[in-house]
Amino acid sequence: VVTYNSLIYGLCNSGLWEEATKLFNDMVGKGILPDVITYNSVVHGHCSSGQWKAAIRFFDEMIERGLSPNVVTFTILMDALSKEGEIREAHQLLEVMIQRGEEPDAISYTALMDGYCLAGQMDDALKLFHSMVSRGLKQDDYCYNALINGYCKTKRLDEAMRLFEEMNHRGLKPTVITYSTLLAGLCQVGQVDDAQALLNEMIDQGHSPNIITYNSLIHGLCNSGMWKEAMDFFNDMLGRGLTPD
RNA sequence: GUUCUCGGCAUCGAAAG
């Protein structure tokens, strides 16, 4: 079943549904029953290509076959709902899983928090962030990044920077994603000097800005009409050997 | 050496809705 799971995961991630279905039937024919991981792979594949109906079809089928959705299954669905902006539904799933005795983990919480962050509902996101502690879950760099992104999107750079410092204090290492998020936020509100300083700090800390980092910077600057500064970063990027896309 | 297979965070675009 591990062999089939690996193959089906790969095929679903590439959107090769026909091939995946063939293997799926193949394994059943050989007496190897798809398990919760098989179904999770298929459901996730459909979710990440926006095929919500198909995802639900497999979710239902899985239950019909007597398999219990686990924390990963629920997180896949919550993540998909969050990204679609159906946060109310996503949050309901969190309640459902708790009622069923499936313990949500940090990944589940981040998926839902990200939904609130993308929707700009920062107080709801914060509530979840705090409830992680009461559930004994560790607040990791992923969930800090999601929150920071939310504050950047809502142009509350003070809060975003506060969280950035908090995560440093707690020994969590900011990643290239953390820096890119903040740089984009700073540029969008016109704090170009702060962005420049942070970029320098990032490099000092041994993180190389990538193409997305520069795209974020340039996009933020152009968005606020600062095309000159954007050109500076563009040249900077070329100087670092990055190829614009 | 957290090691058989599944889930969470950043830019833009396309598709879908």
PDB file of C-alpha atoms (C1' of nucleotides) in Angstrom:
ATOM      1  CA  VAL A   1       0.000   0.000   0.000  1.00  0.00           C
ATOM      2  CA  VAL A   2       2.986   2.271   0.556  1.00  0.00           C
ATOM      3  CA  THR A   3       4.122   1.765  -3.021  1.00  0.00           C
ATOM      4  CA  TYR A   4       0.697   2.561  -4.394  1.00  0.00           C
ATOM      5  CA  ASN A   5       0.306   5.518  -2.083  1.00  0.00           C
ATOM      6  CA  SER A   6       3.539   7.047  -3.286  1.00  0.00           C
ATOM      7  CA  LEU A   7       2.569   6.619  -6.917  1.00  0.00           C
ATOM      8  CA  ILE A   8      -0.962   7.905  -6.462  1.00  0.00           C
ATOM      9  CA  TYR A   9       0.345  10.901  -4.530  1.00  0.00           C
ATOM     10  CA  GLY A  10       2.719  11.742  -7.359  1.00  0.00           C
ATOM     11  CA  LEU A  11       0.098  11.347 -10.055  1.00  0.00           C
ATOM     12  CA  CYS A  12      -2.527  13.366  -8.190  1.00  0.00           C
ATOM     13  CA  ASN A  13      -0.084  16.156  -7.590  1.00  0.00           C
ATOM     14  CA  SER A  14       0.544  16.335 -11.303  1.00  0.00           C
ATOM     15  CA  GLY A  15      -3.148  16.296 -12.081  1.00  0.00           C
ATOM     16  CA  LEU A  16      -2.926  12.927 -13.835  1.00  0.00           C
ATOM     17  CA  TRP A  17      -6.293  11.747 -12.585  1.00  0.00           C
ATOM     18  CA  GLU A  18      -6.830   9.030 -15.207  1.00  0.00           C
ATOM     19  CA  GLU A  19      -3.551   7.360 -14.332  1.00  0.00           C
ATOM     20  CA  ALA A  20      -4.233   7.732 -10.645  1.00  0.00           C
ATOM     21  CA  THR A  21      -7.686   6.198 -11.018  1.00  0.00           C
ATOM     22  CA  LYS A  22      -6.188   3.292 -12.926  1.00  0.00           C
ATOM     23  CA  LEU A  23      -3.716   2.585 -10.158  1.00  0.00           C
ATOM     24  CA  PHE A  24      -6.459   3.005  -7.609  1.00  0.00           C
ATOM     25  CA  ASN A  25      -8.534   0.267  -9.264  1.00  0.00           C
ATOM     26  CA  ASP A  26      -5.421  -1.755  -9.842  1.00  0.00           C
ATOM     27  CA  MET A  27      -4.582  -1.914  -6.169  1.00  0.00           C
ATOM     28  CA  VAL A  28      -8.103  -2.884  -5.207  1.00  0.00           C
ATOM     29  CA  GLY A  29      -7.939  -5.647  -7.812  1.00  0.00           C
ATOM     30  CA  LYS A  30      -4.794  -6.960  -6.168  1.00  0.00           C
ATOM     31  CA  GLY A  31      -6.465  -7.008  -2.785  1.00  0.00           C
ATOM     32  CA  ILE A  32      -4.565  -4.001  -1.502  1.00  0.00           C
ATOM     33  CA  LEU A  33      -7.086  -1.678   0.056  1.00  0.00           C
ATOM     34  CA  PRO A  34      -6.652   2.081  -0.186  1.00  0.00           C
ATOM     35  CA  ASP A  35      -6.172   3.515   3.267  1.00  0.00           C
ATOM     36  CA  VAL A  36      -6.630   6.948   4.747  1.00  0.00           C
ATOM     37  CA  ILE A  37      -3.310   8.091   3.268  1.00  0.00           C
ATOM     38  CA  THR A  38      -4.390   7.031  -0.212  1.00  0.00           C
ATOM     39  CA  TYR A  39      -7.575   9.017   0.135  1.00  0.00           C
ATOM     40  CA  ASN A  40      -5.810  11.998   1.649  1.00  0.00           C
ATOM     41  CA  SER A  41      -3.512  12.164  -1.346  1.00  0.00           C
ATOM     42  CA  VAL A  42      -6.414  12.087  -3.753  1.00  0.00           C
ATOM     43  CA  VAL A  43      -8.439  14.613  -1.787  1.00  0.00           C
ATOM     44  CA  HIS A  44      -5.470  16.926  -1.501  1.00  0.00           C
ATOM     45  CA  GLY A  45      -4.726  16.658  -5.207  1.00  0.00           C
ATOM     46  CA  HIS A  46      -8.246  17.691  -6.065  1.00  0.00           C
ATOM     47  CA  CYS A  47      -8.313  20.465  -3.483  1.00  0.00           C
ATOM     48  CA  SER A  48      -5.116  22.040  -4.675  1.00  0.00           C
ATOM     49  CA  SER A  49      -6.340  22.138  -8.235  1.00  0.00           C
ATOM     50  CA  GLY A  50      -9.576  23.734  -7.159  1.00  0.00           C
ATOM     51  CA  GLN A  51     -11.731  20.668  -7.787  1.00  0.00           C
ATOM     52  CA  TRP A  52     -13.746  20.940  -4.632  1.00  0.00           C
ATOM     53  CA  LYS A  53     -16.605  18.717  -5.800  1.00  0.00           C
ATOM     54  CA  ALA A  54     -14.292  15.868  -6.710  1.00  0.00           C
ATOM     55  CA  ALA A  55     -12.488  16.239  -3.415  1.00  0.00           C
ATOM     56  CA  ILE A  56     -15.728  15.899  -1.511  1.00  0.00           C
ATOM     57  CA  ARG A  57     -16.721  12.907  -3.614  1.00  0.00           C
ATOM     58  CA  PHE A  58     -13.606  11.066  -2.514  1.00  0.00           C
ATOM     59  CA  PHE A  59     -14.028  12.237   1.048  1.00  0.00           C
ATOM     60  CA  ASP A  60     -17.523  10.728   1.095  1.00  0.00           C
ATOM     61  CA  GLU A  61     -16.329   7.563  -0.583  1.00  0.00           C
ATOM     62  CA  MET A  62     -13.663   7.173   2.043  1.00  0.00           C
ATOM     63  CA  ILE A  63     -16.234   7.357   4.797  1.00  0.00           C
ATOM     64  CA  GLU A  64     -18.530   4.927   2.970  1.00  0.00           C
ATOM     65  CA  ARG A  65     -15.672   2.462   2.938  1.00  0.00           C
ATOM     66  CA  GLY A  66     -15.412   2.687   6.671  1.00  0.00           C
ATOM     67  CA  LEU A  67     -12.272   4.776   6.859  1.00  0.00           C
ATOM     68  CA  SER A  68     -12.061   7.536   9.438  1.00  0.00           C
ATOM     69  CA  PRO A  69     -10.759  10.885   8.321  1.00  0.00           C
ATOM     70  CA  ASN A  70      -7.735  11.799  10.409  1.00  0.00           C
ATOM     71  CA  VAL A  71      -6.106  15.074  11.354  1.00  0.00           C
ATOM     72  CA  VAL A  72      -4.459  15.308   7.945  1.00  0.00           C
ATOM     73  CA  THR A  73      -7.758  14.834   6.126  1.00  0.00           C
ATOM     74  CA  PHE A  74      -9.402  17.579   8.120  1.00  0.00           C
ATOM     75  CA  THR A  75      -6.464  19.884   7.655  1.00  0.00           C
ATOM     76  CA  ILE A  76      -6.495  19.388   3.895  1.00  0.00           C
ATOM     77  CA  LEU A  77     -10.148  20.381   3.788  1.00  0.00           C
ATOM     78  CA  MET A  78      -9.718  23.301   6.182  1.00  0.00           C
ATOM     79  CA  ASP A  79      -6.817  24.573   4.161  1.00  0.00           C
ATOM     80  CA  ALA A  80      -8.810  24.404   0.939  1.00  0.00           C
ATOM     81  CA  LEU A  81     -11.805  26.151   2.485  1.00  0.00           C
ATOM     82  CA  SER A  82      -9.586  28.817   4.017  1.00  0.00           C
ATOM     83  CA  LYS A  83      -7.993  29.588   0.686  1.00  0.00           C
ATOM     84  CA  GLU A  84     -11.394  29.831  -0.953  1.00  0.00           C
ATOM     85  CA  GLY A  85     -12.388  32.345   1.694  1.00  0.00           C
ATOM     86  CA  GLU A  86     -14.933  29.966   3.215  1.00  0.00           C
ATOM     87  CA  ILE A  87     -13.536  30.558   6.662  1.00  0.00           C
ATOM     88  CA  ARG A  88     -16.783  29.995   8.467  1.00  0.00           C
ATOM     89  CA  GLU A  89     -16.930  26.481   6.997  1.00  0.00           C
ATOM     90  CA  ALA A  90     -13.293  25.875   7.735  1.00  0.00           C
ATOM     91  CA  HIS A  91     -13.760  26.849  11.338  1.00  0.00           C
ATOM     92  CA  GLN A  92     -16.740  24.530  11.613  1.00  0.00           C
ATOM     93  CA  LEU A  93     -14.516  21.682  10.492  1.00  0.00           C
ATOM     94  CA  LEU A  94     -12.166  22.483  13.339  1.00  0.00           C
ATOM     95  CA  GLU A  95     -15.052  22.083  15.761  1.00  0.00           C
ATOM     96  CA  VAL A  96     -16.139  18.873  14.076  1.00  0.00           C
ATOM     97  CA  MET A  97     -12.732  17.348  14.384  1.00  0.00           C
ATOM     98  CA  ILE A  98     -12.453  18.265  18.025  1.00  0.00           C
ATOM     99  CA  GLN A  99     -15.860  16.745  18.680  1.00  0.00           C
ATOM    100  CA  ARG A 100     -14.752  13.558  16.948  1.00  0.00           C
ATOM    101  CA  GLY A 101     -11.727  13.357  19.167  1.00  0.00           C
ATOM    102  CA  GLU A 102      -9.247  14.100  16.389  1.00  0.00           C
ATOM    103  CA  GLU A 103      -6.776  16.508  17.916  1.00  0.00           C
ATOM    104  CA  PRO A 104      -5.970  19.424  15.629  1.00  0.00           C
ATOM    105  CA  ASP A 105      -2.263  20.141  15.558  1.00  0.00           C
ATOM    106  CA  ALA A 106      -0.208  23.227  14.747  1.00  0.00           C
ATOM    107  CA  ILE A 107      -0.643  22.614  11.033  1.00  0.00           C
ATOM    108  CA  SER A 108      -4.434  22.558  11.340  1.00  0.00           C
ATOM    109  CA  TYR A 109      -4.368  25.801  13.265  1.00  0.00           C
ATOM    110  CA  THR A 110      -2.064  27.484  10.789  1.00  0.00           C
ATOM    111  CA  ALA A 111      -4.255  26.474   7.871  1.00  0.00           C
ATOM    112  CA  LEU A 112      -7.236  28.128   9.501  1.00  0.00           C
ATOM    113  CA  MET A 113      -5.297  31.134  10.791  1.00  0.00           C
ATOM    114  CA  ASP A 114      -4.021  31.699   7.292  1.00  0.00           C
ATOM    115  CA  GLY A 115      -7.612  31.864   6.111  1.00  0.00           C
ATOM    116  CA  TYR A 116      -8.400  34.579   8.626  1.00  0.00           C
ATOM    117  CA  CYS A 117      -5.178  36.397   7.784  1.00  0.00           C
ATOM    118  CA  LEU A 118      -5.866  36.391   4.062  1.00  0.00           C
ATOM    119  CA  ALA A 119      -9.330  37.746   4.804  1.00  0.00           C
ATOM    120  CA  GLY A 120      -7.856  40.455   7.004  1.00  0.00           C
ATOM    121  CA  GLN A 121      -9.698  39.207  10.077  1.00  0.00           C
ATOM    122  CA  MET A 122      -6.756  39.593  12.358  1.00  0.00           C
ATOM    123  CA  ASP A 123      -8.602  39.430  15.666  1.00  0.00           C
ATOM    124  CA  ASP A 124      -9.979  36.008  14.770  1.00  0.00           C
ATOM    125  CA  ALA A 125      -6.538  34.914  13.638  1.00  0.00           C
ATOM    126  CA  LEU A 126      -5.045  36.102  16.912  1.00  0.00           C
ATOM    127  CA  LYS A 127      -7.652  34.244  18.917  1.00  0.00           C
ATOM    128  CA  LEU A 128      -6.619  31.030  17.220  1.00  0.00           C
ATOM    129  CA  PHE A 129      -2.989  31.868  17.726  1.00  0.00           C
ATOM    130  CA  HIS A 130      -3.540  32.190  21.449  1.00  0.00           C
ATOM    131  CA  SER A 131      -5.722  29.128  21.698  1.00  0.00           C
ATOM    132  CA  MET A 132      -2.829  27.089  20.342  1.00  0.00           C
ATOM    133  CA  VAL A 133      -1.045  27.648  23.631  1.00  0.00           C
ATOM    134  CA  SER A 134      -3.973  26.447  25.695  1.00  0.00           C
ATOM    135  CA  ARG A 135      -4.057  23.307  23.576  1.00  0.00           C
ATOM    136  CA  GLY A 136      -0.418  22.721  24.246  1.00  0.00           C
ATOM    137  CA  LEU A 137       0.621  23.326  20.672  1.00  0.00           C
ATOM    138  CA  LYS A 138       3.896  24.939  19.746  1.00  0.00           C
ATOM    139  CA  GLN A 139       3.687  28.189  17.831  1.00  0.00           C
ATOM    140  CA  ASP A 140       6.212  27.663  15.097  1.00  0.00           C
ATOM    141  CA  ASP A 141       7.664  29.794  12.321  1.00  0.00           C
ATOM    142  CA  TYR A 142       4.883  28.836   9.917  1.00  0.00           C
ATOM    143  CA  CYS A 143       2.155  30.261  12.097  1.00  0.00           C
ATOM    144  CA  TYR A 144       4.166  33.387  12.869  1.00  0.00           C
ATOM    145  CA  ASN A 145       4.701  33.898   9.157  1.00  0.00           C
ATOM    146  CA  ALA A 146       1.006  33.555   8.466  1.00  0.00           C
ATOM    147  CA  LEU A 147       0.176  36.158  11.111  1.00  0.00           C
ATOM    148  CA  ILE A 148       2.884  38.511   9.920  1.00  0.00           C
ATOM    149  CA  ASN A 149       1.481  38.203   6.432  1.00  0.00           C
ATOM    150  CA  GLY A 150      -1.959  39.112   7.727  1.00  0.00           C
ATOM    151  CA  TYR A 151      -0.669  42.251   9.411  1.00  0.00           C
ATOM    152  CA  CYS A 152       1.299  43.207   6.317  1.00  0.00           C
ATOM    153  CA  LYS A 153      -1.747  42.781   4.111  1.00  0.00           C
ATOM    154  CA  THR A 154      -3.771  44.982   6.437  1.00  0.00           C
ATOM    155  CA  LYS A 155      -0.916  47.489   6.476  1.00  0.00           C
ATOM    156  CA  ARG A 156      -0.277  47.183  10.189  1.00  0.00           C
ATOM    157  CA  LEU A 157       3.459  47.036   9.872  1.00  0.00           C
ATOM    158  CA  ASP A 158       3.984  47.913  13.520  1.00  0.00           C
ATOM    159  CA  GLU A 159       2.217  44.743  14.577  1.00  0.00           C
ATOM    160  CA  ALA A 160       4.005  42.737  11.918  1.00  0.00           C
ATOM    161  CA  MET A 161       7.391  43.963  13.096  1.00  0.00           C
ATOM    162  CA  ARG A 162       6.428  43.309  16.695  1.00  0.00           C
ATOM    163  CA  LEU A 163       5.699  39.682  15.867  1.00  0.00           C
ATOM    164  CA  PHE A 164       8.942  39.471  13.960  1.00  0.00           C
ATOM    165  CA  GLU A 165      10.830  40.569  17.050  1.00  0.00           C
ATOM    166  CA  GLU A 166       8.789  38.269  19.227  1.00  0.00           C
ATOM    167  CA  MET A 167       9.684  35.297  17.119  1.00  0.00           C
ATOM    168  CA  ASN A 168      13.346  36.194  17.278  1.00  0.00           C
ATOM    169  CA  HIS A 169      13.055  36.478  21.037  1.00  0.00           C
ATOM    170  CA  ARG A 170      11.563  33.050  21.246  1.00  0.00           C
ATOM    171  CA  GLY A 171      14.398  31.539  19.308  1.00  0.00           C
ATOM    172  CA  LEU A 172      12.412  30.929  16.131  1.00  0.00           C
ATOM    173  CA  LYS A 173      14.449  31.547  13.036  1.00  0.00           C
ATOM    174  CA  PRO A 174      12.890  33.860  10.479  1.00  0.00           C
ATOM    175  CA  THR A 175      13.002  32.300   7.045  1.00  0.00           C
ATOM    176  CA  VAL A 176      13.241  33.783   3.587  1.00  0.00           C
ATOM    177  CA  ILE A 177       9.449  33.756   3.634  1.00  0.00           C
ATOM    178  CA  THR A 178       9.340  35.851   6.798  1.00  0.00           C
ATOM    179  CA  TYR A 179      11.668  38.414   5.306  1.00  0.00           C
ATOM    180  CA  SER A 180       9.931  38.498   1.934  1.00  0.00           C
ATOM    181  CA  THR A 181       6.583  39.047   3.594  1.00  0.00           C
ATOM    182  CA  LEU A 182       7.842  41.926   5.696  1.00  0.00           C
ATOM    183  CA  LEU A 183       9.759  43.516   2.850  1.00  0.00           C
ATOM    184  CA  ALA A 184       6.661  43.500   0.684  1.00  0.00           C
ATOM    185  CA  GLY A 185       4.650  45.014   3.512  1.00  0.00           C
ATOM    186  CA  LEU A 186       7.168  47.762   4.187  1.00  0.00           C
ATOM    187  CA  CYS A 187       7.364  48.685   0.508  1.00  0.00           C
ATOM    188  CA  GLN A 188       3.621  48.793   0.151  1.00  0.00           C
ATOM    189  CA  VAL A 189       3.331  51.403   2.857  1.00  0.00           C
ATOM    190  CA  GLY A 190       6.296  53.335   1.482  1.00  0.00           C
ATOM    191  CA  GLN A 191       8.794  52.536   4.238  1.00  0.00           C
ATOM    192  CA  VAL A 192      11.561  52.003   1.738  1.00  0.00           C
ATOM    193  CA  ASP A 193      14.412  52.806   4.115  1.00  0.00           C
ATOM    194  CA  ASP A 194      13.173  50.259   6.604  1.00  0.00           C
ATOM    195  CA  ALA A 195      12.872  47.751   3.793  1.00  0.00           C
ATOM    196  CA  GLN A 196      16.420  48.421   2.694  1.00  0.00           C
ATOM    197  CA  ALA A 197      17.646  47.988   6.258  1.00  0.00           C
ATOM    198  CA  LEU A 198      15.752  44.754   6.661  1.00  0.00           C
ATOM    199  CA  LEU A 199      17.089  43.444   3.375  1.00  0.00           C
ATOM    200  CA  ASN A 200      20.604  44.142   4.605  1.00  0.00           C
ATOM    201  CA  GLU A 201      19.853  42.429   7.885  1.00  0.00           C
ATOM    202  CA  MET A 202      18.484  39.460   6.032  1.00  0.00           C
ATOM    203  CA  ILE A 203      21.649  39.109   4.017  1.00  0.00           C
ATOM    204  CA  ASP A 204      23.780  39.582   7.136  1.00  0.00           C
ATOM    205  CA  GLN A 205      21.895  36.724   8.748  1.00  0.00           C
ATOM    206  CA  GLY A 206      22.896  34.526   5.872  1.00  0.00           C
ATOM    207  CA  HIS A 207      19.577  34.410   4.021  1.00  0.00           C
ATOM    208  CA  SER A 208      19.757  34.939   0.282  1.00  0.00           C
ATOM    209  CA  PRO A 209      16.868  36.894  -1.176  1.00  0.00           C
ATOM    210  CA  ASN A 210      15.299  34.942  -3.992  1.00  0.00           C
ATOM    211  CA  ILE A 211      13.245  35.883  -7.012  1.00  0.00           C
ATOM    212  CA  ILE A 212      10.062  36.075  -4.966  1.00  0.00           C
ATOM    213  CA  THR A 213      11.731  38.378  -2.447  1.00  0.00           C
ATOM    214  CA  TYR A 214      12.600  40.827  -5.191  1.00  0.00           C
ATOM    215  CA  ASN A 215       9.284  40.464  -6.944  1.00  0.00           C
ATOM    216  CA  SER A 216       7.575  41.309  -3.657  1.00  0.00           C
ATOM    217  CA  LEU A 217       9.734  44.371  -3.149  1.00  0.00           C
ATOM    218  CA  ILE A 218       9.313  45.620  -6.686  1.00  0.00           C
ATOM    219  CA  HIS A 219       5.592  44.975  -6.731  1.00  0.00           C
ATOM    220  CA  GLY A 220       5.115  46.781  -3.444  1.00  0.00           C
ATOM    221  CA  LEU A 221       7.079  49.789  -4.617  1.00  0.00           C
ATOM    222  CA  CYS A 222       5.362  50.052  -7.980  1.00  0.00           C
ATOM    223  CA  ASN A 223       2.048  49.765  -6.201  1.00  0.00           C
ATOM    224  CA  SER A 224       2.831  52.877  -4.234  1.00  0.00           C
ATOM    225  CA  GLY A 225       4.192  54.739  -7.244  1.00  0.00           C
ATOM    226  CA  MET A 226       7.845  54.463  -6.277  1.00  0.00           C
ATOM    227  CA  TRP A 227       9.128  53.226  -9.608  1.00  0.00           C
ATOM    228  CA  LYS A 228      12.557  54.754  -9.092  1.00  0.00           C
ATOM    229  CA  GLU A 229      13.177  52.761  -5.967  1.00  0.00           C
ATOM    230  CA  ALA A 230      11.769  49.741  -7.745  1.00  0.00           C
ATOM    231  CA  MET A 231      14.355  50.153 -10.492  1.00  0.00           C
ATOM    232  CA  ASP A 232      17.096  50.295  -7.861  1.00  0.00           C
ATOM    233  CA  PHE A 233      16.028  46.962  -6.471  1.00  0.00           C
ATOM    234  CA  PHE A 234      15.719  45.597  -9.984  1.00  0.00           C
ATOM    235  CA  ASN A 235      19.353  46.457 -10.669  1.00  0.00           C
ATOM    236  CA  ASP A 236      20.279  45.117  -7.278  1.00  0.00           C
ATOM    237  CA  MET A 237      18.641  41.857  -8.194  1.00  0.00           C
ATOM    238  CA  LEU A 238      20.486  41.614 -11.491  1.00  0.00           C
ATOM    239  CA  GLY A 239      23.708  42.361  -9.628  1.00  0.00           C
ATOM    240  CA  ARG A 240      23.061  39.354  -7.427  1.00  0.00           C
ATOM    241  CA  GLY A 241      22.769  37.115 -10.440  1.00  0.00           C
ATOM    242  CA  LEU A 242      19.024  36.582 -10.228  1.00  0.00           C
ATOM    243  CA  THR A 243      17.044  36.266 -13.434  1.00  0.00           C
ATOM    244  CA  PRO A 244      13.807  38.262 -13.534  1.00  0.00           C
ATOM    245  CA  ASP A 245      10.737  36.286 -14.515  1.00  0.00           C
TER     246      ASP A 245
ATOM    247  C1'   G B   1      19.778  11.164  12.251  1.00  0.00           C
ATOM    248  C1'   U B   2      12.051  14.012  14.308  1.00  0.00           C
ATOM    249  C1'   U B   3      13.345   8.703   8.058  1.00  0.00           C
ATOM    250  C1'   C B   4       8.133   3.557   4.310  1.00  0.00           C
ATOM    251  C1'   U B   5       3.740   7.032   1.776  1.00  0.00           C
ATOM    252  C1'   C B   6      -0.549  12.216   2.964  1.00  0.00           C
ATOM    253  C1'   G B   7      -1.669  18.229   5.334  1.00  0.00           C
ATOM    254  C1'   G B   8       0.011  24.508   7.005  1.00  0.00           C
ATOM    255  C1'   C B   9       3.288  30.414   5.621  1.00  0.00           C
ATOM    256  C1'   A B  10       5.642  35.058   0.957  1.00  0.00           C
ATOM    257  C1'   U B  11       5.254  37.997  -5.204  1.00  0.00           C
ATOM    258  C1'   C B  12       2.718  38.025  -9.950  1.00  0.00           C
ATOM    259  C1'   G B  13      -0.061  35.630 -13.801  1.00  0.00           C
ATOM    260  C1'   A B  14      -3.331  31.855 -16.044  1.00  0.00           C
ATOM    261  C1'   A B  15      -7.354  28.587 -15.228  1.00  0.00           C
ATOM    262  C1'   A B  16     -11.527  27.590 -12.152  1.00  0.00           C
ATOM    263  C1'   G B  17     -15.423  29.722  -9.369  1.00  0.00           C
TER     264        G B  17
END
